[in-house]
Coordinates of C-alpha atoms and ligand atoms in Angstrom, one line a residue:
M1265 CA -60.6 5.9 -139.8
R1266 CA -61.6 7.6 -142.7
S1267 CA -60.4 11.7 -143.1
P1268 CA -63.5 13.2 -141.9
P1269 CA -65.7 15.5 -144.3
P1270 CA -64.1 18.8 -143.2
N1271 CA -66.9 21.3 -141.6
R1272 CA -66.9 23.9 -139.2
Y1273 CA -65.5 21.8 -136.3
R1274 CA -62.7 20.2 -138.0
T1275 CA -60.5 18.8 -140.8
A1276 CA -58.6 16.2 -139.8
W1277 CA -58.5 13.5 -137.1
A1278 CA -56.1 14.4 -133.9
G1279 CA -54.3 11.4 -133.8
D1280 CA -53.5 10.8 -138.1
L1281 CA -51.2 13.7 -138.2
R1282 CA -48.2 12.9 -139.3
P1283 CA -44.9 14.6 -141.0
G1284 CA -46.1 13.8 -144.4
D1285 CA -48.9 16.6 -143.4
V1286 CA -46.5 19.5 -141.8
G1287 CA -47.3 22.6 -143.4
A1288 CA -51.0 22.1 -144.1
D1289 CA -53.6 23.9 -142.5
V1290 CA -55.8 21.6 -140.3
R1291 CA -59.0 22.2 -138.1
V1292 CA -58.9 19.5 -135.4
A1293 CA -61.9 19.3 -132.3
G1294 CA -62.2 17.5 -129.5
W1295 CA -61.3 17.2 -125.7
V1296 CA -58.6 19.3 -123.5
H1297 CA -56.9 15.8 -122.2
R1298 CA -53.7 17.9 -120.7
R1299 CA -52.8 21.5 -120.4
R1300 CA -49.1 23.0 -119.9
D1301 CA -48.3 26.5 -119.2
H1302 CA -44.4 27.2 -120.1
G1303 CA -43.9 30.4 -119.7
G1304 CA -45.3 32.2 -122.5
L1305 CA -46.1 29.0 -124.4
I1306 CA -49.1 26.7 -123.8
F1307 CA -49.1 23.7 -124.9
I1308 CA -52.4 21.4 -125.2
D1309 CA -53.2 17.6 -126.1
L1310 CA -56.1 17.8 -127.9
R1311 CA -57.9 14.4 -127.6
D1312 CA -60.2 13.1 -130.3
R1313 CA -61.5 9.2 -130.6
T1314 CA -58.7 8.3 -132.6
G1315 CA -55.6 9.6 -130.4
L1316 CA -53.7 13.0 -129.0
L1317 CA -52.3 15.9 -131.2
Q1318 CA -50.2 18.8 -129.5
L1319 CA -51.6 22.3 -129.9
V1320 CA -49.0 25.4 -129.2
F1321 CA -50.5 28.5 -128.9
R1322 CA -47.7 31.4 -129.1
P1323 CA -48.6 35.0 -127.3
E1324 CA -47.1 36.3 -130.3
E1325 CA -48.5 34.7 -133.2
A1326 CA -52.3 34.5 -131.5
P1327 CA -52.8 36.1 -128.6
D1328 CA -56.8 35.7 -128.6
A1329 CA -56.4 32.0 -128.9
H1330 CA -53.7 32.1 -126.5
A1331 CA -55.4 34.2 -124.0
A1332 CA -58.5 32.0 -124.7
A1333 CA -56.2 28.6 -124.1
H1334 CA -55.1 30.1 -120.8
G1335 CA -58.4 29.9 -119.7
L1336 CA -59.3 26.4 -120.9
R1337 CA -59.3 23.1 -118.3
S1338 CA -59.0 19.3 -118.7
E1339 CA -62.1 18.1 -120.7
D1340 CA -63.3 21.1 -122.1
V1341 CA -64.4 20.5 -125.9
I1342 CA -62.8 23.1 -128.5
T1343 CA -61.9 23.6 -132.3
A1344 CA -58.6 25.1 -132.9
A1345 CA -57.4 25.5 -136.5
G1346 CA -53.6 26.6 -137.7
S1347 CA -51.0 25.3 -139.3
L1348 CA -48.9 21.8 -138.9
S1349 CA -45.8 22.1 -137.6
P1350 CA -42.5 19.7 -137.1
R1351 CA -42.1 19.5 -133.6
E1352 CA -38.3 21.4 -132.3
E1353 CA -35.4 18.8 -132.3
G1354 CA -35.4 17.3 -129.0
T1355 CA -39.2 17.5 -128.1
V1356 CA -40.6 14.7 -130.5
N1357 CA -42.4 12.4 -128.2
R1358 CA -41.9 8.8 -129.7
G1359 CA -44.5 7.2 -127.2
M1360 CA -47.2 9.4 -129.1
S1361 CA -48.6 8.8 -132.8
T1362 CA -48.3 12.2 -133.5
G1363 CA -45.1 12.7 -131.8
E1364 CA -43.2 14.4 -134.5
V1365 CA -45.8 17.2 -135.0
E1366 CA -47.6 19.7 -133.2
L1367 CA -50.3 22.3 -134.4
S1368 CA -49.5 25.9 -134.1
V1369 CA -52.8 27.4 -133.2
T1370 CA -53.9 30.8 -134.9
E1371 CA -57.6 30.3 -133.7
M1372 CA -59.7 28.2 -131.1
E1373 CA -63.1 28.1 -130.0
L1374 CA -64.3 26.6 -127.0
L1375 CA -67.4 24.7 -127.8
A1376 CA -68.2 23.4 -124.1
D1377 CA -66.7 23.6 -121.0
S1378 CA -66.5 20.7 -118.3
E1379 CA -66.5 20.7 -114.5
T1380 CA -63.7 19.3 -112.8
P1381 CA -64.1 15.6 -113.5
P1382 CA -64.4 12.9 -110.7
F1383 CA -61.3 10.8 -111.7
Q1384 CA -58.2 11.4 -114.0
I1385 CA -58.8 10.7 -117.6
D1386 CA -55.4 11.6 -119.0
E1387 CA -54.1 8.7 -116.6
D1388 CA -54.3 5.2 -116.0
T1389 CA -54.6 5.6 -112.5
P1390 CA -57.1 3.0 -110.9
V1391 CA -60.0 4.0 -109.9
E1392 CA -62.9 2.3 -108.3
E1393 CA -65.3 0.4 -110.2
E1394 CA -68.3 2.0 -108.9
L1395 CA -67.1 5.4 -109.5
R1396 CA -66.3 4.5 -112.9
L1397 CA -70.0 2.9 -113.6
R1398 CA -71.3 5.8 -112.1
Y1399 CA -69.4 8.3 -114.6
R1400 CA -69.2 5.6 -117.4
Y1401 CA -69.2 8.3 -120.1
L1402 CA -66.1 9.6 -118.5
D1403 CA -64.4 6.3 -118.2
L1404 CA -65.5 5.3 -121.6
R1405 CA -63.1 8.8 -122.3
R1406 CA -60.3 6.7 -121.1
D1407 CA -57.8 4.6 -123.2
Q1408 CA -58.7 1.5 -121.5
M1409 CA -62.0 1.6 -122.5
R1410 CA -61.6 2.9 -126.0
S1411 CA -59.0 0.5 -127.0
A1412 CA -61.4 -2.1 -125.6
M1413 CA -64.9 -0.5 -127.6
E1414 CA -62.5 -0.3 -130.5
L1415 CA -61.4 -4.2 -130.4
R1416 CA -65.4 -5.2 -129.7
G1417 CA -66.2 -3.1 -133.1
A1418 CA -63.8 -4.5 -135.0
I1419 CA -64.8 -8.2 -134.1
T1420 CA -68.4 -7.7 -134.8
H1421 CA -67.8 -6.4 -138.2
T1422 CA -65.9 -9.3 -138.6
M1423 CA -68.0 -11.2 -137.7
R1424 CA -70.7 -10.0 -139.6
R1425 CA -68.7 -9.7 -142.6
H1426 CA -67.4 -13.2 -142.6
L1427 CA -70.8 -14.6 -142.2
H1428 CA -72.4 -12.3 -144.6
D1429 CA -69.7 -13.7 -146.9
Q1430 CA -70.7 -17.3 -146.1
G1431 CA -74.2 -16.6 -147.3
F1432 CA -75.6 -16.1 -143.8
L1433 CA -78.6 -13.3 -143.0
E1434 CA -78.7 -11.4 -140.3
I1435 CA -82.2 -11.7 -138.1
E1436 CA -83.6 -9.9 -135.8
T1437 CA -85.7 -12.1 -133.2
P1438 CA -88.1 -10.8 -130.7
I1439 CA -86.8 -9.3 -126.7
L1440 CA -90.3 -9.2 -125.7
T1441 CA -91.2 -12.7 -126.2
R1442 CA -92.1 -16.1 -124.1
S1443 CA -89.7 -18.3 -121.5
T1444 CA -86.7 -19.9 -123.9
P1445 CA -85.2 -23.0 -122.4
E1446 CA -81.9 -22.2 -121.1
G1447 CA -82.8 -22.9 -117.8
A1448 CA -82.0 -19.8 -116.0
R1449 CA -84.7 -17.0 -114.0
D1450 CA -86.6 -15.3 -116.9
Y1451 CA -86.8 -11.5 -116.7
L1452 CA -90.5 -10.6 -117.0
V1453 CA -92.5 -7.6 -118.2
P1454 CA -95.7 -7.0 -117.2
S1455 CA -98.8 -6.7 -120.0
R1456 CA -100.6 -3.6 -120.1
L1457 CA -103.0 -4.7 -122.7
Q1458 CA -103.5 -8.2 -121.4
R1459 CA -103.4 -7.9 -117.9
G1460 CA -102.2 -10.6 -115.4
S1461 CA -99.9 -12.0 -118.6
W1462 CA -96.1 -11.5 -118.9
Y1463 CA -93.8 -11.2 -121.4
A1464 CA -90.5 -13.1 -121.1
L1465 CA -87.1 -11.8 -122.4
P1466 CA -84.7 -14.1 -124.2
Q1467 CA -82.5 -16.3 -122.6
S1468 CA -80.8 -16.7 -126.2
P1469 CA -82.5 -16.4 -129.7
Q1470 CA -82.7 -20.6 -129.6
L1471 CA -86.4 -21.0 -130.3
F1472 CA -86.2 -18.5 -133.2
K1473 CA -83.7 -19.5 -134.6
Q1474 CA -85.1 -23.0 -134.8
L1475 CA -88.2 -21.4 -136.7
L1476 CA -86.0 -19.8 -138.8
M1477 CA -84.6 -23.2 -140.2
V1478 CA -88.3 -24.2 -140.1
A1479 CA -89.1 -21.6 -142.2
G1480 CA -86.3 -22.4 -145.0
Y1481 CA -83.8 -19.6 -143.8
E1482 CA -80.9 -21.9 -143.9
R1483 CA -78.1 -20.0 -142.7
Y1484 CA -79.1 -17.4 -140.1
F1485 CA -76.8 -15.3 -137.5
Q1486 CA -77.8 -12.4 -135.0
I1487 CA -75.7 -10.7 -132.9
A1488 CA -78.0 -11.3 -130.0
R1489 CA -78.5 -9.5 -126.5
C1490 CA -79.6 -12.5 -123.8
F1491 CA -81.4 -12.3 -120.5
R1492 CA -80.4 -14.2 -117.7
D1493 CA -82.1 -13.7 -114.1
E1494 CA -78.8 -15.6 -111.9
D1495 CA -77.7 -14.8 -108.7
F1496 CA -74.3 -13.5 -108.4
R1497 CA -71.6 -15.6 -110.0
A1498 CA -68.1 -14.2 -110.9
D1499 CA -68.2 -11.8 -114.1
R1500 CA -72.0 -12.8 -115.5
Q1501 CA -74.0 -10.3 -116.4
P1502 CA -77.9 -10.3 -116.3
E1503 CA -77.9 -9.1 -119.9
F1504 CA -75.2 -10.3 -122.0
T1505 CA -74.4 -10.2 -126.2
Q1506 CA -74.2 -13.9 -127.9
L1507 CA -73.2 -14.3 -131.6
D1508 CA -76.0 -16.9 -132.6
V1509 CA -75.7 -19.1 -135.8
E1510 CA -78.4 -21.8 -136.9
M1511 CA -77.7 -23.7 -140.3
S1512 CA -79.7 -26.0 -141.9
F1513 CA -78.9 -29.7 -143.9
V1514 CA -75.9 -30.2 -141.4
E1515 CA -74.2 -32.3 -139.1
E1516 CA -71.6 -31.3 -136.4
D1517 CA -69.0 -31.2 -138.4
D1518 CA -70.8 -28.7 -141.1
V1519 CA -71.0 -26.2 -138.1
M1520 CA -67.6 -26.9 -136.6
R1521 CA -66.0 -26.3 -139.6
V1522 CA -67.9 -22.8 -140.4
C1523 CA -67.3 -21.8 -137.0
D1524 CA -62.9 -22.5 -137.2
Q1525 CA -63.4 -20.5 -140.2
L1526 CA -64.9 -17.9 -138.1
L1527 CA -62.7 -17.9 -135.1
G1528 CA -59.7 -17.4 -137.1
A1529 CA -60.7 -14.3 -139.1
V1530 CA -62.0 -13.3 -135.1
L1531 CA -58.7 -13.7 -133.7
A1532 CA -57.0 -12.5 -136.0
V1533 CA -58.8 -9.0 -135.6
A1534 CA -56.5 -9.3 -132.1
G1535 CA -53.2 -10.7 -134.3
V1536 CA -53.6 -14.0 -132.6
E1537 CA -53.0 -17.4 -135.1
V1538 CA -54.4 -20.4 -134.0
S1539 CA -54.0 -23.7 -136.6
L1540 CA -57.2 -24.8 -138.0
P1541 CA -59.1 -26.8 -137.8
L1542 CA -59.2 -26.5 -134.1
E1543 CA -58.5 -30.0 -132.1
R1544 CA -61.7 -31.9 -131.4
M1545 CA -61.8 -33.8 -128.3
A1546 CA -64.4 -36.1 -126.3
Y1547 CA -65.9 -34.9 -123.4
D1548 CA -64.9 -38.5 -121.6
E1549 CA -61.3 -37.8 -122.8
V1550 CA -61.4 -34.1 -121.7
M1551 CA -62.8 -34.9 -117.9
L1552 CA -60.2 -37.5 -116.9
R1553 CA -57.0 -35.0 -117.9
Y1554 CA -58.5 -32.3 -117.1
G1555 CA -60.9 -33.1 -114.5
T1556 CA -63.1 -30.4 -116.2
D1557 CA -65.3 -29.6 -119.3
R1558 CA -63.9 -26.2 -119.8
P1559 CA -60.3 -26.8 -119.0
D1560 CA -57.2 -24.3 -119.7
R1561 CA -54.9 -26.9 -121.7
R1562 CA -52.2 -23.7 -121.4
I1563 CA -50.7 -25.1 -118.0
G1564 CA -50.0 -28.8 -118.9
M1565 CA -49.9 -30.8 -116.9
D1566 CA -52.8 -33.4 -117.7
I1567 CA -54.4 -36.2 -115.4
H1568 CA -53.6 -39.4 -115.8
D1569 CA -55.3 -42.7 -114.5
L1570 CA -53.0 -44.6 -112.4
G1571 CA -55.8 -47.3 -111.7
A1572 CA -53.1 -50.2 -113.8
A1573 CA -50.3 -49.3 -112.2
F1574 CA -52.0 -49.6 -108.3
A1575 CA -54.2 -52.2 -108.8
G1576 CA -52.3 -55.0 -106.7
S1577 CA -50.7 -52.2 -104.5
E1578 CA -50.7 -52.6 -100.2
F1579 CA -51.2 -48.7 -100.0
K1580 CA -54.9 -49.7 -99.1
V1581 CA -56.3 -45.7 -99.8
F1582 CA -55.6 -46.9 -103.3
T1583 CA -56.9 -50.6 -103.6
S1584 CA -59.8 -49.8 -101.5
A1585 CA -60.7 -46.9 -103.7
L1586 CA -60.5 -49.8 -107.1
A1587 CA -62.3 -51.8 -105.2
S1588 CA -65.2 -49.9 -104.5
G1589 CA -65.6 -48.4 -108.0
G1590 CA -63.3 -45.5 -107.4
V1591 CA -59.9 -44.5 -109.5
V1592 CA -56.7 -43.6 -108.6
R1593 CA -55.8 -40.7 -110.5
G1594 CA -52.7 -37.9 -110.8
F1595 CA -50.4 -35.7 -112.4
R1596 CA -46.7 -34.9 -112.7
A1597 CA -46.1 -30.8 -111.3
N1598 CA -44.1 -28.7 -113.0
G1599 CA -42.0 -26.8 -110.4
D1600 CA -40.3 -27.4 -106.9
F1601 CA -42.6 -27.5 -104.1
S1602 CA -41.7 -26.7 -100.4
R1603 CA -42.9 -29.0 -97.6
A1604 CA -45.0 -26.7 -96.3
R1605 CA -46.5 -25.9 -99.7
L1606 CA -46.9 -29.7 -100.1
D1607 CA -48.8 -29.5 -97.1
E1608 CA -51.4 -26.8 -97.7
L1609 CA -52.0 -28.6 -101.0
T1610 CA -52.9 -31.9 -99.3
E1611 CA -55.1 -29.4 -96.8
R1612 CA -56.7 -27.8 -99.9
A1613 CA -57.6 -31.6 -101.6
K1614 CA -59.6 -31.8 -98.3
E1615 CA -61.0 -29.0 -98.7
L1616 CA -62.6 -29.5 -102.3
G1617 CA -63.6 -32.7 -101.2
A1618 CA -61.1 -35.4 -101.1
K1619 CA -60.1 -37.8 -98.7
G1620 CA -56.5 -37.3 -98.8
L1621 CA -53.8 -35.8 -101.0
V1622 CA -50.8 -38.3 -101.7
W1623 CA -47.6 -36.6 -103.4
A1624 CA -44.1 -37.8 -104.5
V1625 CA -41.1 -36.6 -105.3
V1626 CA -39.0 -38.8 -107.9
E1627 CA -35.6 -39.0 -107.1
S1628 CA -32.7 -40.7 -108.1
D1629 CA -33.4 -44.2 -106.0
G1630 CA -37.0 -43.5 -106.2
W1631 CA -39.8 -41.8 -104.7
R1632 CA -40.0 -39.4 -101.6
S1633 CA -43.1 -39.8 -100.5
P1634 CA -45.1 -40.1 -97.0
I1635 CA -46.3 -43.3 -98.4
A1636 CA -43.4 -44.8 -100.4
K1637 CA -42.8 -47.4 -97.9
F1638 CA -46.1 -48.8 -99.0
L1639 CA -45.6 -48.8 -102.5
S1640 CA -43.2 -51.1 -104.5
T1641 CA -40.7 -50.1 -106.9
E1642 CA -42.4 -51.9 -109.9
E1643 CA -45.5 -49.2 -109.1
T1644 CA -43.8 -46.6 -108.9
A1645 CA -42.1 -47.3 -111.8
D1646 CA -45.1 -47.7 -113.4
A1647 CA -46.9 -45.1 -112.1
G1648 CA -44.3 -42.9 -113.5
A1649 CA -44.0 -44.3 -116.6
E1650 CA -47.6 -43.3 -117.3
L1651 CA -46.8 -39.7 -116.0
Q1652 CA -43.9 -39.5 -118.0
A1653 CA -42.1 -38.3 -114.3
G1654 CA -38.3 -37.5 -114.4
E1655 CA -36.1 -36.8 -111.6
G1656 CA -37.1 -33.7 -109.5
D1657 CA -40.7 -33.9 -110.3
T1658 CA -43.7 -33.7 -108.1
L1659 CA -46.3 -35.8 -108.7
F1660 CA -49.9 -35.4 -107.7
I1661 CA -52.7 -38.6 -106.7
V1662 CA -55.9 -38.6 -105.5
A1663 CA -57.6 -41.8 -104.7
D1664 CA -61.5 -41.5 -104.2
E1665 CA -64.6 -41.6 -106.3
E1666 CA -64.4 -40.4 -110.3
R1667 CA -65.8 -37.1 -109.6
V1668 CA -64.1 -36.0 -106.7
A1669 CA -61.0 -37.5 -108.1
A1670 CA -61.6 -35.3 -111.6
R1671 CA -62.7 -32.3 -109.5
V1672 CA -60.2 -31.9 -107.0
L1673 CA -57.2 -32.8 -109.3
G1674 CA -58.8 -30.5 -112.0
R1675 CA -58.5 -27.2 -109.1
L1676 CA -54.8 -28.3 -108.0
R1677 CA -53.8 -28.4 -111.7
I1678 CA -54.6 -25.0 -111.6
E1679 CA -53.7 -24.0 -108.6
V1680 CA -50.2 -25.3 -108.9
A1681 CA -49.7 -23.7 -112.7
G1682 CA -47.6 -20.2 -112.9
P1683 CA -49.2 -17.8 -115.3
P1684 CA -50.1 -19.6 -118.8
S1685 CA -49.2 -17.6 -121.4
G1686 CA -50.6 -17.4 -125.4
H1687 CA -54.3 -18.7 -126.4
D1688 CA -55.1 -22.6 -126.4
L1689 CA -58.8 -23.2 -128.6
F1690 CA -60.1 -26.8 -128.7
W1691 CA -63.7 -28.2 -128.9
V1692 CA -65.5 -30.9 -126.4
T1693 CA -67.1 -32.9 -128.1
D1694 CA -70.0 -36.2 -127.0
F1695 CA -71.4 -34.4 -124.1
P1696 CA -73.5 -36.8 -121.9
M1697 CA -77.1 -35.4 -122.6
F1698 CA -78.6 -35.2 -119.3
E1699 CA -76.8 -34.5 -115.6
W1700 CA -78.5 -35.8 -112.4
S1701 CA -80.0 -33.1 -110.2
D1702 CA -80.1 -34.5 -106.7
E1703 CA -82.3 -31.5 -105.6
E1704 CA -85.4 -31.9 -108.2
S1705 CA -83.9 -36.1 -108.4
R1706 CA -84.5 -35.9 -111.9
W1707 CA -82.5 -35.6 -115.1
D1708 CA -81.4 -32.0 -116.4
A1709 CA -80.4 -31.3 -119.7
L1710 CA -77.2 -30.5 -120.1
H1711 CA -77.2 -28.4 -123.1
H1712 CA -80.7 -27.6 -123.6
P1713 CA -83.8 -29.7 -124.4
F1714 CA -83.5 -29.0 -128.2
T1715 CA -80.3 -30.7 -128.4
A1716 CA -80.4 -33.8 -130.6
P1717 CA -79.5 -36.7 -128.4
Q1718 CA -77.6 -40.0 -129.7
G1719 CA -76.9 -43.2 -128.5
D1720 CA -79.9 -46.2 -127.7
L1721 CA -82.6 -43.6 -126.6
D1722 CA -84.5 -47.2 -125.3
A1723 CA -81.6 -47.2 -122.5
D1724 CA -81.2 -45.4 -119.5
P1725 CA -81.0 -42.1 -119.6
G1726 CA -77.8 -41.3 -117.5
T1727 CA -76.0 -43.3 -120.8
W1728 CA -77.6 -41.0 -123.5
R1729 CA -74.7 -39.1 -125.6
S1730 CA -75.7 -35.3 -127.2
R1731 CA -75.0 -34.0 -130.4
A1732 CA -73.9 -31.1 -128.6
Y1733 CA -70.4 -28.9 -129.2
D1734 CA -68.2 -26.6 -127.0
V1735 CA -65.9 -24.3 -127.7
V1736 CA -63.1 -23.6 -125.0
M1737 CA -61.0 -21.1 -125.0
D1738 CA -58.1 -20.5 -122.1
G1739 CA -60.2 -22.5 -119.5
L1740 CA -63.8 -20.5 -120.4
E1741 CA -66.1 -21.9 -122.7
I1742 CA -66.6 -19.3 -125.0
G1743 CA -69.4 -21.0 -127.1
G1744 CA -71.4 -24.2 -127.8
G1745 CA -74.3 -25.5 -129.4
S1746 CA -76.0 -28.8 -131.0
I1747 CA -77.4 -30.3 -133.9
R1748 CA -81.0 -30.0 -132.9
I1749 CA -84.0 -32.4 -132.3
D1750 CA -85.9 -32.2 -135.8
R1751 CA -88.6 -35.0 -134.8
P1752 CA -91.3 -34.6 -132.6
D1753 CA -90.9 -38.5 -131.4
V1754 CA -87.0 -37.9 -130.6
Q1755 CA -88.5 -34.5 -128.7
R1756 CA -91.2 -36.4 -126.6
K1757 CA -88.4 -38.7 -125.8
V1758 CA -86.2 -36.3 -124.3
F1759 CA -89.0 -34.4 -122.7
D1760 CA -90.1 -37.7 -121.4
A1761 CA -86.5 -38.1 -119.9
L1762 CA -86.6 -34.9 -118.4
A1763 CA -90.1 -35.6 -116.6
L1764 CA -91.6 -32.6 -118.4
S1765 CA -95.3 -33.4 -119.0
S1766 CA -96.8 -32.9 -122.5
E1767 CA -99.5 -30.1 -120.8
E1768 CA -96.1 -28.5 -120.1
A1769 CA -94.4 -28.8 -122.7
T1770 CA -97.1 -27.4 -125.3
R1771 CA -97.5 -25.0 -122.8
R1772 CA -94.1 -24.1 -122.6
F1773 CA -92.8 -24.4 -126.4
G1774 CA -96.2 -26.0 -128.3
F1775 CA -95.4 -23.7 -131.0
L1776 CA -92.1 -25.2 -131.9
L1777 CA -93.0 -28.8 -131.5
E1778 CA -96.0 -27.7 -133.8
A1779 CA -93.2 -26.3 -136.4
L1780 CA -91.5 -29.3 -136.0
R1781 CA -94.7 -31.3 -137.8
Y1782 CA -94.3 -29.1 -141.1
G1783 CA -91.0 -30.2 -142.6
A1784 CA -88.5 -29.5 -140.2
P1785 CA -84.9 -29.9 -141.8
P1786 CA -82.2 -31.1 -140.0
H1787 CA -80.6 -28.4 -137.9
G1788 CA -78.3 -27.3 -135.9
G1789 CA -76.1 -24.4 -134.7
I1790 CA -73.8 -22.4 -131.6
A1791 CA -73.8 -19.2 -130.0
F1792 CA -70.0 -17.3 -128.8
G1793 CA -70.5 -15.3 -125.7
L1794 CA -69.3 -12.3 -127.7
D1795 CA -68.5 -10.4 -124.3
R1796 CA -66.3 -13.0 -123.2
V1797 CA -64.0 -13.4 -126.3
V1798 CA -63.6 -9.8 -126.3
A1799 CA -62.4 -10.0 -122.9
L1800 CA -60.2 -12.8 -123.5
L1801 CA -58.6 -11.2 -126.9
G1802 CA -58.0 -7.7 -125.3
G1803 CA -56.4 -9.3 -122.2
R1804 CA -59.3 -7.9 -120.0
D1805 CA -60.3 -10.0 -116.7
S1806 CA -63.6 -9.0 -116.6
I1807 CA -66.3 -9.2 -119.4
R1808 CA -67.2 -5.2 -117.4
Q1809 CA -64.7 -4.2 -118.8
V1810 CA -65.7 -4.9 -122.6
I1811 CA -68.9 -3.7 -122.1
A1812 CA -70.0 0.1 -122.5
F1813 CA -72.6 0.0 -120.3
P1814 CA -72.4 -2.9 -117.9
K1815 CA -74.4 -3.4 -114.6
T1816 CA -72.4 -4.4 -110.9
A1817 CA -72.3 -7.6 -109.7
S1818 CA -75.6 -7.2 -107.8
G1819 CA -77.1 -5.9 -110.8
S1820 CA -77.2 -2.1 -110.7
D1821 CA -76.2 0.7 -113.1
P1822 CA -74.8 3.1 -110.8
M1823 CA -75.0 5.6 -113.5
T1824 CA -78.4 5.3 -114.2
G1825 CA -79.9 3.7 -111.1
A1826 CA -81.7 1.2 -112.4
P1827 CA -83.7 -1.2 -111.5
A1828 CA -85.4 1.2 -109.7
P1829 CA -89.0 2.3 -107.4
V1830 CA -91.9 3.1 -110.3
G1831 CA -94.7 5.2 -109.6
E1832 CA -97.9 3.6 -108.6
T1833 CA -99.9 5.2 -111.5
Q1834 CA -97.5 2.8 -113.6
L1835 CA -98.1 -0.2 -111.6
R1836 CA -101.7 0.6 -111.6
E1837 CA -102.0 0.6 -115.2
L1838 CA -100.0 -3.2 -115.3
G1839 CA -102.3 -4.4 -113.0
I1840 CA -100.0 -4.9 -110.0
R1841 CA -100.8 -3.7 -106.5
P1842 CA -98.5 -1.1 -105.5
S1843 CA -97.5 -2.6 -101.9
G1844 CA -94.0 -2.4 -101.9
A1845 CA -90.8 -3.8 -102.4
G1846 CA -91.8 -8.3 -102.0
S1847 CA -95.1 -8.0 -103.4
E1848 CA -96.2 -10.2 -106.0
G1849 CA -99.9 -9.3 -106.0
R1850 CA -101.5 -8.3 -109.1
A1851 CA -104.8 -6.6 -108.8
Ligands
LIG2593 N1 -78.9 -21.7 -127.1 C1 -77.6 -21.8 -126.6 C2 -77.0 -20.9 -125.6 O1 -77.8 -19.7 -125.4 C3 -76.8 -22.1 -128.0 C4 -77.1 -23.0 -128.7 O2 -77.2 -24.2 -128.4 O3 -76.8 -22.7 -129.9 O4 -76.1 -21.5 -125.3

């Protein structure tokens, strides 16, 4: 950080002082991180945002300061002045960036004292998360959180600078708005002035960013808060942050190229290098090779289709799966597996919905496998060649409906893998436009209903593809977007496929549909999950660790107590009958 403008509290940052500053008169301010009484001498590690500095209080040199230091306790706030000295030989601390120097204090003032904190700030001991969130302002003082916040700040700064340099304008869009199309449940806010009407908090700025393209802004971005009222799912937050981007007069490749450069800059903040442009892989191939559209490719063990190898097999499980339109697929695993582990994996495959799991160990004289006797040498040779299997490898094969085989092998691949290292980013393209919802017996948009379709729009919607693209990093989707529909007739077709009536579409998105009639340029964009990107780059396993004030899994904030009941008067003003929890009534 740039040196602070000197004032009554400080003339330097604690963490910045180095041997070159020895001899200078310095004043620092911050928190008592640690205190040690060594006979006559008192040592205090003073902490500010930049780091730690050792302060020494000597009774003979500064009796008043020394006496005052005697009473200091952890997390008290002080300002101290003195001259910077080199540490004595043998007391240099290499583990501390200011470890070669110390401040010989001549004057110290206590600015605020602290109660004993409910957990240690100066140590990285595990603390129950509920307690950390209850005292988040103390938790944020800890090194782990401070470094996460610094990384987050550096990343958002890089995003802003990079996009600004590329001609993107940062524009804010409303928080009090109408329902947006991401398909989750809305958070609603009652209107006091128009009783009976409600705002929705945006699930994303999707519609507004499209309107900004209609408005001619060409290149927009926003670091935007999004709100989705979803049931508990691992590592979700009811409000989260996206880097939201939209561009006009573009096709997929234009958006992806901008994003490649942006991601390169963002990853560099964390010292991660990737080779650009990022690889692009079509959805069908991704699903075949990894059984999921957000694979972790770092672990290898790609899935292969073995249908051709086993087409004429005597092993009925394979041939009947193929005959009924299913598939035979498998992967070659790294490592040895005990018999017990193989049985466990077979059980696991069944739990995941497969009828069974075939395993085989490649040995010098053929496959060792419970089904070896049903397989010809030619079949095992063909399958082995497809999987590039060599002696000692273990193979896992599933014969089932395509959906099941993909899912089960995709999961087993992860479960047998060791911990991956490094990072992997790539694009998934050419998604299906819709997925079938059994629950509602209609098509659902895989992205959102404003995503442009491609292919023959007179054919069965199940065959349509979309012009959407996702970025996957280390097995997680970190961004997704699409080229948008810019023609009312195409939008109508998509709504039809989604069984969304004209009335319903007009009621929900009428303003956008209207705007599309006033000269909408071809446009497209993307949104990146900022919390997720920071967590991945910071090596944190939860996005809560990179959000200053997150909510617990049940959506509450142990510090503020939100969500909380409100008084009857406030409810009445909003026209809501205060009849207790669960009431939906409005007066
Ligand atoms: N609005 C989309 C989302 O939040 C992203 C996009 O299509 O740009 O997932």
